[in-house]
Amino acid sequence: MKRSVAELVGTFWLVLGGCGSAALAAVFMAGTNDIGIGLLGVSLAFGLTVLTMAYAIGHISGCHLNPAVTLGLAVGGRFGFAETPAYIVSQTLGAILAAALLLVIATGTDGFSLGANSLAVNGYGELSPGGYSLMAGLITEVVMTFMFLFIILGVTDKRGTAVAGGLAIGLTLTLIHLISIPVTNTSVNPARSTGPALVLALSGEGKALAQLWLFWVAPLLGAALAGLAYRFFEQPHSATA
């Protein structure tokens, strides 16, 4: 229970910090000047949420914050399959709560207008920031999640040097966002995608919810493939006499 609650809090922070930076601060006008943080700032914000939570709850729950990470670690033999449902439910609930709070905050200004792409939702086609296709989004999400999990498995390998593991994982997520925000607004995390999509749907904007299937299928597939692939690099057990 404590681990699941930690995952809820951590994923809440990831969505509030990451999606919040995109929705509230990516573009911010001061007079005629845009002093927003832009794509680079949003990418750093997502990385910083993971970095800060890695040190806050890593010793409690492992700081997955992501159903794809939980599945990838389970497939890779680093986490028990029996615990994955509780983690995934907690992560998704944390993301939904954060998205709901973000909507409340966003509506606190007269300039806010609710749209199909509000709250930094993920999407393809008309919901893709760059107008990228379904196939482009699928490939991007599978590959980016594969690399994310592969790096996480490597960083947390007992043979490695995990002193700065949280930093490495946070910077990896930053890099992933720098690459893929124009394509899908970067998911690699089904919970992160579910929160904003569901909250928007409940507010009358259901386009992101209709595309949500991709942001469960692709990240989970990429994560599972990474878990299988990293097993090739695991140190074999010594034969007993």
PDB file of N, CA, C and O in Angstrom, residues 21-38 109:
ATOM      1  N   SER A  21       3.918  22.479 -17.147  1.00  0.00           N
ATOM      2  CA  SER A  21       4.868  23.383 -17.808  1.00  0.00           C
ATOM      3  C   SER A  21       4.481  23.611 -19.265  1.00  0.00           C
ATOM      4  O   SER A  21       4.611  24.713 -19.794  1.00  0.00           O
ATOM      5  N   ALA A  22       3.979  22.548 -19.912  1.00  0.00           N
ATOM      6  CA  ALA A  22       3.571  22.668 -21.309  1.00  0.00           C
ATOM      7  C   ALA A  22       2.316  23.517 -21.454  1.00  0.00           C
ATOM      8  O   ALA A  22       2.212  24.359 -22.354  1.00  0.00           O
ATOM      9  N   ALA A  23       1.347  23.290 -20.565  1.00  0.00           N
ATOM     10  CA  ALA A  23       0.061  23.977 -20.687  1.00  0.00           C
ATOM     11  C   ALA A  23       0.106  25.421 -20.190  1.00  0.00           C
ATOM     12  O   ALA A  23      -0.586  26.291 -20.737  1.00  0.00           O
ATOM     13  N   LEU A  24       0.927  25.695 -19.187  1.00  0.00           N
ATOM     14  CA  LEU A  24       0.911  27.014 -18.552  1.00  0.00           C
ATOM     15  C   LEU A  24       2.102  27.896 -18.928  1.00  0.00           C
ATOM     16  O   LEU A  24       1.968  29.124 -18.951  1.00  0.00           O
ATOM     17  N   ALA A  25       3.249  27.280 -19.197  1.00  0.00           N
ATOM     18  CA  ALA A  25       4.471  28.081 -19.310  1.00  0.00           C
ATOM     19  C   ALA A  25       5.225  27.951 -20.623  1.00  0.00           C
ATOM     20  O   ALA A  25       6.179  28.695 -20.855  1.00  0.00           O
ATOM     21  N   ALA A  26       4.828  27.014 -21.495  1.00  0.00           N
ATOM     22  CA  ALA A  26       5.570  26.849 -22.753  1.00  0.00           C
ATOM     23  C   ALA A  26       5.521  28.127 -23.580  1.00  0.00           C
ATOM     24  O   ALA A  26       6.520  28.568 -24.151  1.00  0.00           O
ATOM     25  N   VAL A  27       4.352  28.726 -23.652  1.00  0.00           N
ATOM     26  CA  VAL A  27       4.179  30.025 -24.309  1.00  0.00           C
ATOM     27  C   VAL A  27       3.556  30.958 -23.285  1.00  0.00           C
ATOM     28  O   VAL A  27       2.469  30.692 -22.774  1.00  0.00           O
ATOM     29  N   PHE A  28       4.258  32.046 -22.964  1.00  0.00           N
ATOM     30  CA  PHE A  28       3.744  33.003 -21.992  1.00  0.00           C
ATOM     31  C   PHE A  28       4.110  34.403 -22.463  1.00  0.00           C
ATOM     32  O   PHE A  28       5.292  34.730 -22.601  1.00  0.00           O
ATOM     33  N   MET A  29       3.097  35.191 -22.735  1.00  0.00           N
ATOM     34  CA  MET A  29       3.321  36.522 -23.295  1.00  0.00           C
ATOM     35  C   MET A  29       3.386  37.576 -22.190  1.00  0.00           C
ATOM     36  O   MET A  29       2.514  37.628 -21.326  1.00  0.00           O
ATOM     37  N   ALA A  30       4.427  38.376 -22.236  1.00  0.00           N
ATOM     38  CA  ALA A  30       4.558  39.548 -21.370  1.00  0.00           C
ATOM     39  C   ALA A  30       4.576  40.755 -22.304  1.00  0.00           C
ATOM     40  O   ALA A  30       5.600  41.065 -22.921  1.00  0.00           O
ATOM     41  N   GLY A  31       3.440  41.370 -22.439  1.00  0.00           N
ATOM     42  CA  GLY A  31       3.317  42.417 -23.447  1.00  0.00           C
ATOM     43  C   GLY A  31       3.344  41.793 -24.829  1.00  0.00           C
ATOM     44  O   GLY A  31       2.530  40.927 -25.157  1.00  0.00           O
ATOM     45  N   THR A  32       4.306  42.190 -25.630  1.00  0.00           N
ATOM     46  CA  THR A  32       4.460  41.613 -26.966  1.00  0.00           C
ATOM     47  C   THR A  32       5.572  40.571 -27.019  1.00  0.00           C
ATOM     48  O   THR A  32       5.889  40.048 -28.089  1.00  0.00           O
ATOM     49  N   ASN A  33       6.152  40.260 -25.875  1.00  0.00           N
ATOM     50  CA  ASN A  33       7.285  39.338 -25.831  1.00  0.00           C
ATOM     51  C   ASN A  33       6.862  37.977 -25.292  1.00  0.00           C
ATOM     52  O   ASN A  33       6.163  37.890 -24.276  1.00  0.00           O
ATOM     53  N   ASP A  34       7.304  36.923 -25.978  1.00  0.00           N
ATOM     54  CA  ASP A  34       7.078  35.568 -25.501  1.00  0.00           C
ATOM     55  C   ASP A  34       8.233  35.177 -24.593  1.00  0.00           C
ATOM     56  O   ASP A  34       9.359  34.991 -25.056  1.00  0.00           O
ATOM     57  N   ILE A  35       7.955  35.074 -23.308  1.00  0.00           N
ATOM     58  CA  ILE A  35       8.997  34.698 -22.349  1.00  0.00           C
ATOM     59  C   ILE A  35       8.759  33.281 -21.822  1.00  0.00           C
ATOM     60  O   ILE A  35       9.259  32.912 -20.755  1.00  0.00           O
ATOM     61  N   GLY A  36       7.996  32.496 -22.589  1.00  0.00           N
ATOM     62  CA  GLY A  36       7.720  31.123 -22.198  1.00  0.00           C
ATOM     63  C   GLY A  36       8.957  30.250 -22.254  1.00  0.00           C
ATOM     64  O   GLY A  36       9.985  30.628 -22.834  1.00  0.00           O
ATOM     65  N   ILE A  37       8.846  29.064 -21.675  1.00  0.00           N
ATOM     66  CA  ILE A  37      10.003  28.174 -21.575  1.00  0.00           C
ATOM     67  C   ILE A  37      10.232  27.355 -22.841  1.00  0.00           C
ATOM     68  O   ILE A  37      11.301  26.784 -23.022  1.00  0.00           O
ATOM     69  N   GLY A  38       9.235  27.245 -23.705  1.00  0.00           N
ATOM     70  CA  GLY A  38       9.405  26.563 -24.981  1.00  0.00           C
ATOM     71  C   GLY A  38       9.600  25.063 -24.861  1.00  0.00           C
ATOM     72  O   GLY A  38       9.470  24.464 -23.785  1.00  0.00           O
ATOM     73  N   THR A 109      -7.598  31.961 -15.618  1.00  0.00           N
ATOM     74  CA  THR A 109      -7.289  33.172 -16.373  1.00  0.00           C
ATOM     75  C   THR A 109      -8.326  33.383 -17.458  1.00  0.00           C
ATOM     76  O   THR A 109      -8.853  32.416 -18.026  1.00  0.00           O
TER      77      THR A 109
END
